[in-house]
Short mmCIF file of C-alpha atoms and ligand atoms in Angstrom, two decimals:
data_model
loop_
_atom_site.label_atom_id
_atom_site.label_comp_id
_atom_site.label_asym_id
_atom_site.label_seq_id
_atom_site.Cartn_x
_atom_site.Cartn_y
_atom_site.Cartn_z
CA MET A 876 124.94 98.25 94.79
CA VAL A 877 121.82 97.81 93.60
CA ILE A 878 121.49 95.96 89.74
CA GLY A 879 118.26 97.80 88.40
CA GLY A 880 116.24 101.04 88.58
CA SER A 881 112.78 100.48 88.71
CA MET A 882 110.39 99.45 91.52
CA ALA A 883 112.22 96.17 92.86
CA GLY A 884 115.22 98.58 93.07
CA LEU A 885 113.95 101.24 93.23
CA LEU A 886 112.69 100.28 96.67
CA SER A 887 115.76 98.65 97.59
CA ALA A 888 117.76 101.63 97.35
CA ARG A 889 115.66 102.71 99.58
CA VAL A 890 115.69 100.41 102.60
CA LEU A 891 119.71 100.49 101.77
CA ALA A 892 119.81 103.81 102.44
CA ASP A 893 119.34 103.43 105.90
CA HIS A 894 122.06 101.43 106.52
CA PHE A 895 125.00 101.94 103.97
CA ASP A 896 126.89 105.23 103.98
CA LYS A 897 127.00 105.08 100.80
CA VAL A 898 124.13 103.22 97.85
CA THR A 899 124.89 102.98 94.12
CA LEU A 900 121.70 102.80 92.15
CA VAL A 901 122.71 100.66 88.29
CA GLU A 902 120.68 101.40 85.37
CA ARG A 903 120.68 100.68 82.10
CA ASP A 904 118.69 103.22 80.67
CA VAL A 905 118.86 106.54 80.36
CA ARG A 906 115.67 108.68 81.85
CA GLY A 907 114.77 111.74 80.93
CA GLU A 908 113.40 114.41 83.33
CA GLY A 909 109.44 113.54 84.34
CA PRO A 910 107.57 110.32 83.48
CA ALA A 911 107.79 108.35 80.35
CA ALA A 912 108.10 104.73 78.73
CA ARG A 913 111.28 103.20 78.41
CA LYS A 914 113.22 100.52 76.48
CA GLY A 915 114.51 98.56 79.88
CA VAL A 916 110.43 97.89 81.08
CA PRO A 917 108.71 97.45 78.30
CA GLN A 918 105.27 96.91 80.57
CA GLY A 919 105.56 100.57 81.17
CA PRO A 920 102.63 101.66 78.69
CA HIS A 921 100.58 98.60 80.23
CA ILE A 922 97.46 98.82 82.92
CA HIS A 923 99.32 99.02 86.27
CA VAL A 924 96.98 97.55 89.03
CA LEU A 925 98.95 98.36 92.78
CA LEU A 926 97.89 95.70 95.82
CA ASP A 927 97.25 97.53 98.41
CA THR A 928 99.88 95.46 100.12
CA GLY A 929 102.08 97.07 97.89
CA ARG A 930 100.79 100.86 98.79
CA ARG A 931 100.97 100.35 102.22
CA ILE A 932 105.06 99.24 101.26
CA LEU A 933 105.01 102.72 99.59
CA ASP A 934 103.80 104.42 101.27
CA LYS A 935 106.04 103.57 104.18
CA TYR A 936 109.14 104.00 103.21
CA PHE A 937 107.96 107.39 100.42
CA PRO A 938 105.68 108.83 103.26
CA ASP A 939 104.43 111.65 100.90
CA LEU A 940 104.07 110.24 97.29
CA PHE A 941 99.95 108.93 97.44
CA GLU A 942 99.68 112.90 98.06
CA GLN A 943 102.13 113.82 95.87
CA LEU A 944 100.52 111.39 92.88
CA GLN A 945 97.05 113.07 93.82
CA VAL A 946 98.08 116.50 93.07
CA GLN A 947 99.63 114.88 90.43
CA GLY A 948 96.37 112.76 88.85
CA ALA A 949 96.42 109.99 90.21
CA GLU A 950 92.97 108.80 91.12
CA PHE A 951 91.84 107.28 94.77
CA ILE A 952 89.65 104.68 94.36
CA ASP A 953 87.85 101.99 97.11
CA SER A 954 89.34 98.80 95.27
CA SER A 955 85.48 96.68 94.90
CA GLY A 956 83.43 99.54 95.08
CA ASP A 957 84.88 101.79 92.07
CA LEU A 958 85.56 98.89 90.24
CA ALA A 959 82.98 96.89 87.73
CA TRP A 960 85.10 93.51 87.56
CA HIS A 961 83.52 90.34 85.80
CA HIS A 962 85.35 87.11 86.49
CA PHE A 963 84.35 83.13 86.32
CA GLY A 964 80.75 84.59 84.59
CA VAL A 965 79.74 86.90 87.15
CA TRP A 966 80.23 90.95 88.36
CA LYS A 967 82.05 90.43 92.07
CA LEU A 968 80.10 92.67 94.72
CA ARG A 969 80.87 96.36 94.43
CA ARG A 970 80.80 97.05 97.94
CA ALA A 971 83.17 100.07 99.88
CA SER A 972 85.63 97.68 101.11
CA GLY A 973 87.93 100.15 102.52
CA ILE A 974 90.88 99.60 100.86
CA PRO A 975 92.29 101.98 98.90
CA GLY A 976 93.16 101.59 95.15
CA MET A 977 95.27 103.76 93.21
CA LEU A 978 94.93 104.22 89.55
CA CYS A 979 97.66 106.18 87.60
CA THR A 980 99.70 105.31 84.92
CA ARG A 981 103.13 102.94 85.31
CA PRO A 982 105.85 105.78 84.42
CA LEU A 983 103.87 108.40 86.74
CA LEU A 984 104.71 106.08 90.12
CA GLU A 985 108.02 104.52 88.42
CA TRP A 986 109.22 108.50 87.95
CA ASN A 987 107.64 109.62 91.70
CA VAL A 988 109.89 107.51 93.61
CA LEU A 989 113.12 107.75 91.65
CA ARG A 990 112.61 111.41 92.48
CA ARG A 991 112.64 110.60 96.13
CA VAL A 992 115.23 108.01 95.98
CA LYS A 993 117.68 110.29 93.71
CA ALA A 994 116.93 112.94 97.04
CA ARG A 995 118.51 110.47 99.64
CA PRO A 996 122.41 111.95 100.16
CA ASN A 997 124.00 108.75 100.52
CA VAL A 998 122.04 107.46 97.32
CA ALA A 999 124.00 107.52 93.92
CA VAL A 1000 121.64 106.55 90.14
CA ARG A 1001 124.04 105.47 87.93
CA GLU A 1002 122.21 105.75 84.41
CA GLY A 1003 123.40 103.98 81.15
CA CYS A 1004 125.33 101.64 82.98
CA SER A 1005 125.07 98.05 82.64
CA ILE A 1006 126.21 95.08 85.36
CA GLU A 1007 128.19 92.45 83.15
CA GLY A 1008 129.15 89.49 85.85
CA LEU A 1009 130.21 89.51 89.38
CA ILE A 1010 133.97 89.75 91.53
CA TYR A 1011 134.21 87.18 93.97
CA ASP A 1012 136.69 86.82 96.06
CA GLU A 1013 137.86 83.58 95.64
CA LYS A 1014 140.02 83.33 98.00
CA GLY A 1015 138.45 81.37 100.46
CA THR A 1016 135.96 83.65 102.34
CA GLY A 1017 132.96 83.31 99.33
CA ARG A 1018 132.09 86.20 98.80
CA ILE A 1019 130.80 88.99 96.12
CA THR A 1020 133.01 91.57 96.69
CA GLY A 1021 131.19 93.47 93.36
CA VAL A 1022 130.35 93.87 90.05
CA ARG A 1023 131.75 94.11 86.50
CA VAL A 1024 130.02 97.23 84.82
CA LYS A 1025 130.00 98.44 81.66
CA THR A 1026 129.77 102.11 81.21
CA PRO A 1027 129.60 104.51 78.69
CA GLN A 1028 133.54 105.45 79.36
CA GLY A 1029 134.28 101.43 79.36
CA GLU A 1030 134.39 98.37 81.65
CA ALA A 1031 135.17 98.78 84.88
CA SER A 1032 134.83 97.24 87.99
CA TRP A 1033 133.15 98.17 91.06
CA GLU A 1034 133.38 97.24 94.63
CA ALA A 1035 130.82 96.78 97.03
CA ASP A 1036 129.81 95.32 100.30
CA LEU A 1037 126.46 93.85 99.33
CA VAL A 1038 124.63 93.94 95.78
CA VAL A 1039 121.01 93.51 95.35
CA ASP A 1040 120.09 92.19 91.85
CA ALA A 1041 116.59 93.73 91.27
CA SER A 1042 117.22 93.31 87.56
CA GLY A 1043 113.94 91.91 86.73
CA ARG A 1044 112.94 89.09 84.73
CA GLY A 1045 115.07 89.46 81.93
CA SER A 1046 118.20 89.15 85.00
CA ARG A 1047 121.39 86.82 84.00
CA MET A 1048 121.86 86.04 87.78
CA PRO A 1049 122.34 82.12 86.76
CA GLN A 1050 124.55 82.56 84.28
CA TRP A 1051 126.32 84.91 86.69
CA LEU A 1052 126.46 82.47 89.14
CA GLU A 1053 127.61 79.57 86.97
CA ALA A 1054 130.65 81.63 85.75
CA ILE A 1055 131.79 81.83 89.46
CA GLY A 1056 131.66 78.00 90.54
CA TYR A 1057 128.43 77.64 91.84
CA ALA A 1058 124.79 76.11 90.69
CA ARG A 1059 122.13 77.64 89.13
CA PRO A 1060 119.10 77.82 90.46
CA GLU A 1061 115.57 74.75 90.12
CA GLU A 1062 113.89 76.65 88.06
CA GLU A 1063 109.42 76.16 88.25
CA GLN A 1064 107.71 77.80 85.46
CA VAL A 1065 104.60 77.59 84.33
CA ILE A 1066 103.43 79.17 80.05
CA VAL A 1067 101.32 81.34 79.45
CA ASP A 1068 101.81 82.97 76.02
CA LEU A 1069 100.02 86.29 77.48
CA SER A 1070 99.62 89.33 75.53
CA TYR A 1071 99.33 92.79 76.79
CA THR A 1072 98.02 96.04 73.77
CA THR A 1073 97.23 98.74 74.84
CA CYS A 1074 95.87 102.63 73.77
CA LEU A 1075 95.73 105.86 76.27
CA HIS A 1076 92.18 107.22 75.20
CA GLU A 1077 89.71 110.61 75.80
CA PRO A 1078 87.07 109.01 77.89
CA PRO A 1079 83.92 110.07 75.56
CA PRO A 1080 82.28 113.19 76.76
CA HIS A 1081 79.01 111.79 78.29
CA PHE A 1082 80.42 109.60 80.06
CA GLN A 1083 78.36 108.24 83.03
CA LYS A 1084 81.35 107.47 85.51
CA GLU A 1085 79.70 104.10 87.20
CA TRP A 1086 83.03 102.45 87.80
CA LYS A 1087 86.43 103.91 87.55
CA ALA A 1088 88.25 100.57 86.41
CA LEU A 1089 86.25 98.35 84.58
CA PHE A 1090 88.17 94.53 84.52
CA LEU A 1091 86.48 91.89 82.27
CA TYR A 1092 88.80 88.90 83.02
CA PRO A 1093 88.77 85.61 81.05
CA SER A 1094 87.23 82.64 82.47
CA PRO A 1095 89.20 79.91 82.10
CA PRO A 1096 89.14 77.39 80.78
CA LYS A 1097 86.39 78.20 77.76
CA ALA A 1098 87.76 81.80 77.41
CA TRP A 1099 91.40 83.26 77.11
CA ARG A 1100 90.74 86.72 75.57
CA ALA A 1101 90.48 89.88 78.49
CA GLY A 1102 90.01 93.99 78.49
CA PHE A 1103 90.53 96.32 80.95
CA ILE A 1104 90.04 100.32 81.65
CA SER A 1105 91.27 102.35 83.88
CA HIS A 1106 90.91 105.83 84.84
CA VAL A 1107 94.21 107.45 84.66
CA GLU A 1108 96.28 110.86 85.23
CA GLY A 1109 95.02 113.11 82.81
CA GLY A 1110 91.39 112.28 83.08
CA ARG A 1111 92.00 109.81 80.31
CA TRP A 1112 91.56 106.08 80.12
CA LEU A 1113 93.66 103.32 79.82
CA VAL A 1114 92.80 100.07 77.76
CA THR A 1115 94.48 97.09 77.82
CA LEU A 1116 93.35 94.13 75.73
CA ASN A 1117 95.20 90.40 76.86
CA GLY A 1118 95.07 87.19 75.50
CA TYR A 1119 96.95 83.91 76.34
CA PHE A 1120 98.33 81.34 74.08
CA GLY A 1121 99.54 83.62 71.41
CA GLU A 1122 96.31 85.32 70.99
CA HIS A 1123 96.71 89.05 70.88
CA ALA A 1124 94.85 92.27 69.90
CA PRO A 1125 95.88 93.78 66.58
CA THR A 1126 97.88 96.85 66.99
CA GLU A 1127 95.89 99.20 64.55
CA TYR A 1128 93.15 100.67 65.91
CA ALA A 1129 89.91 99.39 63.61
CA GLY A 1130 91.49 96.21 65.40
CA PHE A 1131 92.18 96.81 68.81
CA LEU A 1132 88.30 97.99 68.29
CA GLU A 1133 86.76 94.20 66.70
CA TYR A 1134 88.80 92.67 69.29
CA ALA A 1135 87.33 94.74 71.88
CA ARG A 1136 84.19 93.81 70.91
CA SER A 1137 84.74 89.74 70.92
CA LEU A 1138 85.14 89.75 74.46
CA THR A 1139 82.42 87.67 76.02
CA ARG A 1140 81.29 90.46 77.40
CA SER A 1141 80.10 93.63 75.27
CA ASP A 1142 80.77 96.49 78.59
CA LEU A 1143 84.23 97.44 77.53
CA TYR A 1144 83.11 97.56 74.08
CA ASN A 1145 80.30 99.90 73.98
CA SER A 1146 81.89 102.29 76.36
CA LEU A 1147 85.52 102.06 73.93
CA LYS A 1148 83.29 102.97 70.87
CA GLU A 1149 82.96 106.05 72.24
CA ALA A 1150 85.60 106.75 73.69
CA THR A 1151 88.66 108.71 71.59
CA PRO A 1152 92.00 106.66 70.84
CA ILE A 1153 94.66 109.26 71.77
CA GLY A 1154 98.25 107.71 71.85
CA PRO A 1155 99.81 104.94 70.27
CA ILE A 1156 98.74 101.42 70.18
CA SER A 1157 102.12 99.23 71.98
CA GLN A 1158 101.70 95.80 72.47
CA HIS A 1159 104.41 93.28 75.30
CA LYS A 1160 104.66 89.69 75.40
CA VAL A 1161 105.03 87.14 78.60
CA LYS A 1162 105.70 84.07 77.97
CA ASP A 1163 106.01 82.84 81.20
CA CYS A 1164 105.44 83.05 85.03
CA ARG A 1165 109.10 81.91 86.50
CA TRP A 1166 110.49 81.52 90.22
CA ARG A 1167 113.55 80.83 90.45
CA HIS A 1168 114.41 78.92 93.75
CA TYR A 1169 117.66 80.35 94.59
CA GLU A 1170 116.47 79.20 98.58
CA LYS A 1171 117.52 75.92 96.98
CA LEU A 1172 120.58 75.94 95.89
CA THR A 1173 123.14 73.93 98.73
CA ARG A 1174 125.97 77.03 98.10
CA PHE A 1175 125.17 80.71 97.82
CA PRO A 1176 127.92 83.31 98.16
CA GLU A 1177 127.60 85.75 100.88
CA GLY A 1178 127.08 89.68 99.95
CA LEU A 1179 124.81 88.87 97.67
CA VAL A 1180 120.47 89.48 97.44
CA ILE A 1181 118.32 88.98 94.85
CA LEU A 1182 114.83 90.54 94.57
CA GLY A 1183 111.47 91.25 92.68
CA ASP A 1184 111.05 89.60 89.42
CA ALA A 1185 114.35 88.47 89.24
CA ALA A 1186 113.84 86.43 91.53
CA CYS A 1187 110.42 85.88 90.88
CA ALA A 1188 108.58 86.76 87.73
CA PHE A 1189 104.52 86.27 88.07
CA ASN A 1190 101.53 86.45 85.41
CA PRO A 1191 101.52 90.16 85.26
CA LEU A 1192 96.95 89.73 85.03
CA TYR A 1193 97.01 89.70 88.82
CA GLY A 1194 98.82 92.58 89.94
CA GLN A 1195 100.87 91.30 92.31
CA GLY A 1196 104.70 92.43 90.77
CA MET A 1197 105.37 95.22 92.49
CA SER A 1198 103.60 94.38 95.63
CA VAL A 1199 105.77 91.67 96.10
CA ALA A 1200 108.64 93.33 94.80
CA GLY A 1201 108.38 95.85 98.17
CA LEU A 1202 107.48 92.60 100.59
CA GLY A 1203 111.28 91.68 99.41
CA ALA A 1204 112.54 95.12 100.28
CA GLU A 1205 110.53 95.01 102.93
CA LEU A 1206 112.36 92.08 103.97
CA LEU A 1207 115.53 92.97 103.32
CA ASP A 1208 115.01 95.76 105.33
CA THR A 1209 114.14 93.56 108.43
CA CYS A 1210 117.17 90.90 107.47
CA LEU A 1211 119.68 93.84 107.48
CA ARG A 1212 118.26 94.81 111.23
CA GLU A 1213 118.73 91.50 112.13
CA GLN A 1214 122.49 91.66 111.17
CA THR A 1215 122.46 94.99 113.30
CA GLU A 1216 122.04 93.46 116.30
CA ARG A 1217 124.68 90.77 115.36
CA GLY A 1218 126.99 93.14 114.43
CA VAL A 1219 127.89 91.31 111.29
CA LEU A 1220 126.92 91.59 107.79
CA SER A 1221 127.78 88.13 106.98
CA GLY A 1222 124.76 85.47 107.22
CA LEU A 1223 122.40 88.35 105.16
CA ALA A 1224 122.11 86.40 101.97
CA GLN A 1225 121.53 82.93 103.16
CA ARG A 1226 118.88 84.98 105.93
CA PHE A 1227 116.93 86.48 103.20
CA ARG A 1228 117.04 83.90 100.63
CA GLU A 1229 115.72 81.27 102.69
CA ARG A 1230 113.25 84.29 103.75
CA LEU A 1231 111.95 85.14 99.98
CA PRO A 1232 109.57 82.55 99.38
CA GLU A 1233 107.31 83.06 102.31
CA PHE A 1234 106.34 86.27 100.52
CA ILE A 1235 106.56 84.62 96.93
CA ARG A 1236 104.34 81.27 97.77
CA LEU A 1237 100.85 82.94 98.45
CA PRO A 1238 100.75 84.74 95.08
CA TRP A 1239 102.71 82.57 92.97
CA LEU A 1240 99.58 79.47 93.71
CA LEU A 1241 97.06 82.39 93.22
CA GLY A 1242 98.27 83.01 90.40
CA THR A 1243 99.75 80.00 88.90
CA GLY A 1244 96.23 78.01 89.78
CA MET A 1245 93.95 80.48 88.31
CA ASP A 1246 96.42 80.03 84.73
CA LEU A 1247 96.49 76.24 85.20
CA LEU A 1248 93.00 76.04 85.17
CA TYR A 1249 93.70 76.37 81.78
CA PRO A 1250 95.04 72.55 79.79
CA GLN A 1251 96.92 75.05 77.17
CA ALA A 1252 99.26 76.26 80.26
CA VAL A 1253 101.99 73.82 80.54
CA GLY A 1254 103.17 73.39 84.02
CA LYS A 1255 103.64 71.25 86.76
CA ARG A 1256 99.98 70.33 88.38
CA PRO A 1257 100.71 69.52 91.47
CA PHE A 1258 98.53 67.22 94.14
CA GLY A 1259 95.42 68.12 94.81
CA LEU A 1260 95.22 70.82 92.14
CA GLY A 1261 91.94 69.89 90.62
CA LEU A 1262 89.99 69.69 93.88
CA LEU A 1263 91.54 73.48 95.10
CA HIS A 1264 90.21 74.69 90.98
CA TRP A 1265 86.65 73.67 91.70
CA TYR A 1266 87.01 75.11 95.43
CA ILE A 1267 88.90 78.42 93.43
CA LEU A 1268 85.90 78.47 91.15
CA ARG A 1269 82.84 77.89 93.86
CA LEU A 1270 84.60 80.77 95.82
CA MET A 1271 84.83 83.12 92.52
CA GLU A 1272 80.74 82.67 92.02
CA ARG A 1273 79.86 83.46 95.50
CA THR A 1274 81.83 86.42 95.53
CA SER A 1275 79.37 87.60 93.67
CA THR A 1276 76.49 87.15 96.32
CA ASP A 1277 78.28 86.82 99.99
CA ALA A 1278 79.61 90.05 101.04
CA HIS A 1279 81.79 87.50 103.90
CA VAL A 1280 83.11 85.81 100.95
CA HIS A 1281 83.44 88.68 99.03
CA HIS A 1282 85.69 90.63 101.99
CA GLN A 1283 87.95 87.31 102.53
CA PHE A 1284 88.61 86.86 99.16
CA TYR A 1285 89.45 90.65 98.87
CA ARG A 1286 92.32 90.08 102.14
CA ILE A 1287 93.86 87.33 99.96
CA LEU A 1288 93.85 88.70 96.91
CA HIS A 1289 95.62 92.17 98.31
CA LEU A 1290 98.09 90.33 100.31
CA HIS A 1291 96.50 90.63 103.34
CA ALA A 1292 95.74 87.39 104.44
CA GLY A 1293 97.00 83.60 103.73
CA LEU A 1294 94.70 81.00 102.42
CA GLU A 1295 93.19 80.27 105.66
CA ALA A 1296 90.92 83.23 105.02
CA VAL A 1297 89.24 81.20 102.18
CA LEU A 1298 89.34 78.29 104.51
CA GLN A 1299 87.72 78.83 107.42
CA PRO A 1300 84.12 77.56 108.42
CA SER A 1301 82.45 81.20 107.53
CA VAL A 1302 83.51 80.87 104.35
CA ALA A 1303 84.14 77.97 103.20
CA LEU A 1304 80.71 76.18 104.41
CA PRO A 1305 78.66 78.81 102.12
CA VAL A 1306 80.88 78.20 99.56
CA LEU A 1307 80.70 73.96 100.22
CA GLY A 1308 77.06 74.61 100.22
CA HIS A 1309 77.38 76.92 96.76
CA GLY A 1310 78.91 73.83 95.42
CA VAL A 1311 76.37 71.21 96.20
CA MET A 1312 73.97 73.89 95.04
CA SER A 1313 75.21 74.11 91.85
CA LEU A 1314 75.08 70.63 91.14
CA LEU A 1315 71.49 70.78 91.56
CA ARG A 1316 70.75 73.96 89.85
CA PRO A 1317 72.47 76.00 87.15
CA LEU A 1318 74.67 78.73 87.96
CA GLU A 1319 72.57 81.30 86.26
CA ARG A 1320 70.36 80.68 88.61
CA LEU A 1321 72.34 80.96 91.67
CA ALA A 1322 74.56 83.77 90.41
CA ASN A 1323 74.39 87.07 90.05
CA THR A 1324 73.88 87.62 86.30
CA GLU A 1325 73.55 90.78 85.65
CA THR A 1326 73.55 92.62 82.26
CA ARG A 1327 75.64 95.71 83.56
CA PRO A 1328 77.75 95.87 86.14
CA PRO A 1329 76.43 95.79 89.51
CA PRO A 1330 75.50 98.99 91.57
CA VAL A 1331 77.93 100.00 95.05
CA THR A 1332 76.38 98.51 97.82
CA PRO A 1333 77.02 99.92 101.05
CA PRO A 1334 79.00 97.02 103.41
CA PRO A 1335 76.93 94.53 105.14
CA PRO A 1336 78.10 93.83 108.21
CA ILE A 1337 81.26 91.24 108.99
CA PRO A 1338 81.22 88.36 111.40
CA VAL A 1339 83.48 89.93 114.04
CA PRO A 1340 86.31 87.22 114.23
CA VAL A 1341 86.23 85.77 117.83
CA GLN A 1342 89.05 86.95 120.08
CA LYS A 1343 90.99 83.87 121.37
CA SER A 1344 92.68 84.85 124.89
CA THR A 1345 95.90 83.95 125.60
CA GLY A 1346 96.56 83.88 128.77
C1 LIG B 1264 102.65 93.68 81.18
C2 LIG B 1264 102.82 93.65 82.67
C3 LIG B 1264 102.22 94.16 83.70
C4 LIG B 1264 102.31 94.15 84.66
N1 LIG B 1264 101.18 94.43 85.26
C5 LIG B 1264 101.51 94.63 86.84
C6 LIG B 1264 100.56 95.06 87.59
O1 LIG B 1264 99.75 95.63 86.98
N2 LIG B 1264 100.47 95.33 89.18
C7 LIG B 1264 101.71 94.87 89.25
O2 LIG B 1264 102.19 95.18 90.77
N3 LIG B 1264 102.86 94.60 88.68
C8 LIG B 1264 102.90 94.62 87.39
N4 LIG B 1264 103.78 94.10 86.87
C9 LIG B 1264 104.81 93.90 87.07
C10 LIG B 1264 105.94 94.64 88.12
O3 LIG B 1264 105.81 95.62 86.19
C11 LIG B 1264 107.19 94.33 87.87
O4 LIG B 1264 107.23 93.18 89.20
C12 LIG B 1264 107.75 95.23 89.63
O5 LIG B 1264 108.41 96.32 87.83
C13 LIG B 1264 108.96 95.09 89.72
O6 LIG B 1264 110.20 94.49 88.56
P1 LIG B 1264 111.52 94.64 88.94
O7 LIG B 1264 111.91 95.88 89.58
O8 LIG B 1264 112.06 93.34 89.82
O9 LIG B 1264 112.18 94.58 87.44
P2 LIG B 1264 111.66 95.46 86.11
O10 LIG B 1264 110.49 96.12 86.07
O11 LIG B 1264 111.33 94.38 84.86
O12 LIG B 1264 112.53 95.97 85.98
C14 LIG B 1264 113.92 95.67 85.98
C15 LIG B 1264 115.06 96.84 85.62
O13 LIG B 1264 116.29 96.47 85.82
C16 LIG B 1264 117.29 96.94 84.36
N5 LIG B 1264 118.22 96.09 83.95
C17 LIG B 1264 118.18 95.07 83.93
N6 LIG B 1264 119.38 94.23 83.61
C18 LIG B 1264 120.65 95.32 84.14
C19 LIG B 1264 121.40 95.58 83.83
N7 LIG B 1264 122.49 93.90 83.38
N8 LIG B 1264 122.06 96.30 84.14
C20 LIG B 1264 121.75 97.45 84.62
N9 LIG B 1264 119.75 97.43 84.95
C21 LIG B 1264 119.90 96.73 84.42
C22 LIG B 1264 115.83 97.13 83.64
O14 LIG B 1264 116.64 98.49 82.37
C23 LIG B 1264 114.69 97.71 84.33
O15 LIG B 1264 115.32 98.74 84.31
C24 LIG B 1264 103.46 93.66 85.33
C25 LIG B 1264 104.19 93.17 84.29
C26 LIG B 1264 103.99 93.28 83.21
C27 LIG B 1264 105.51 92.96 82.00
#
């Protein structure tokens, strides 16, 4: 039984279909035919970036998905070469990275995944039903044996061998666990009060196609407004404007445009003022990033798995949520295979919750590490954060001039590598050298401060890591 039919729930249902005779996916919303924004996924109208790790996992479980998305107008890009990205006062290098990216609206992606999940013969999708609590075998087995559900026909109890909570940020699992005699998990939280304001546009007819996506990230701690343009299906632009700490773009068009003009760089406004708005302006606010540490609970029932945003909801600005949801589903697959070898389901809940943090730790550190650069961000500041921040800032500056540093940064960004990729000597030495130089000379003289996004350059050779002999 899967609670929630968004990205984490759909991927979980797909994985479970390989291991169980029958999978029921329960979704509160009722979806019509075709891609459309919906109440349960209020982030739907806003810009969504799919990291390469998310792309890999979706491709693994739905092999024809990306081909079909392309037919439906999604654009495939090189994640670096086709992206003009300004951050920390500099443009990142634009070089063919070989890391594919895909640009489309979130509803188009989700709808395509949903169709494929629905097509599995052993998956039933029950829409318009809301899970209201857990059923617990109190006779001593310590198992979740089903869910309490509100259906259009009334309340019911549905049995399940395994319940997967993929109900997102608003998951009521802490309350449900408490109601059956378990403790609530400890929560780690960083408050960012981030707003998303988005409008679909027709690009200007004479647009030069210098980029397929333009990202103007804010440079903490002094600026907290951001703006993004992404090509999406139908030859349109999705334009999102953000603000931290309660700042938000107006939802009437003149104000929206004026907010775009107020960004620290004029590139986005200059493109936007020639474009034509073709949809309503949507707004969504995200209060915090929140990690629920289920792995730390001393008691936990058997037969329950919690993943996706229900376990950890990130700052969406860094585009990690769908990929980490995918990593959770992939971990579920691995754990279920191991249980099959053992011939029992018991032990799955424990093994899964102990291992999930391996996949959350890095993206959490990357995202909250950035957010905590703002003194206004409320959250626990870990020991050594000052040093980490100094290093991150130098690293970011260096991604504008050094191909190898840029490459390693991209590996981490797309969750292909851990922090070691930017701490190894071939990256650390130039970054530290740059840090020392920047103390002696102002940043402007070192970094790429072009007033326009830099042109795409072919990739310079990347040092090949020395193969270590194991013999
Ligand atoms: C503004 C914004 C922008 C984002 N941008 C990106 C991005 O660029 N890249 C990226 O990777 N991620 C992004 N994310 C995050 C991404 O959307 C989520 O991480 C991803 O959808 C996985 O979430 P989920 O499936 O766990 O939960 P959700 O997407 O929140 O879905 C939860 C689902 O559960 C259903 N549900 C809830 N409660 C119940 C219940 N009791 N019974 C039945 N059904 C229920 C809801 O209706 C919903 O369908 C963004 C998020 C936001 C808010």
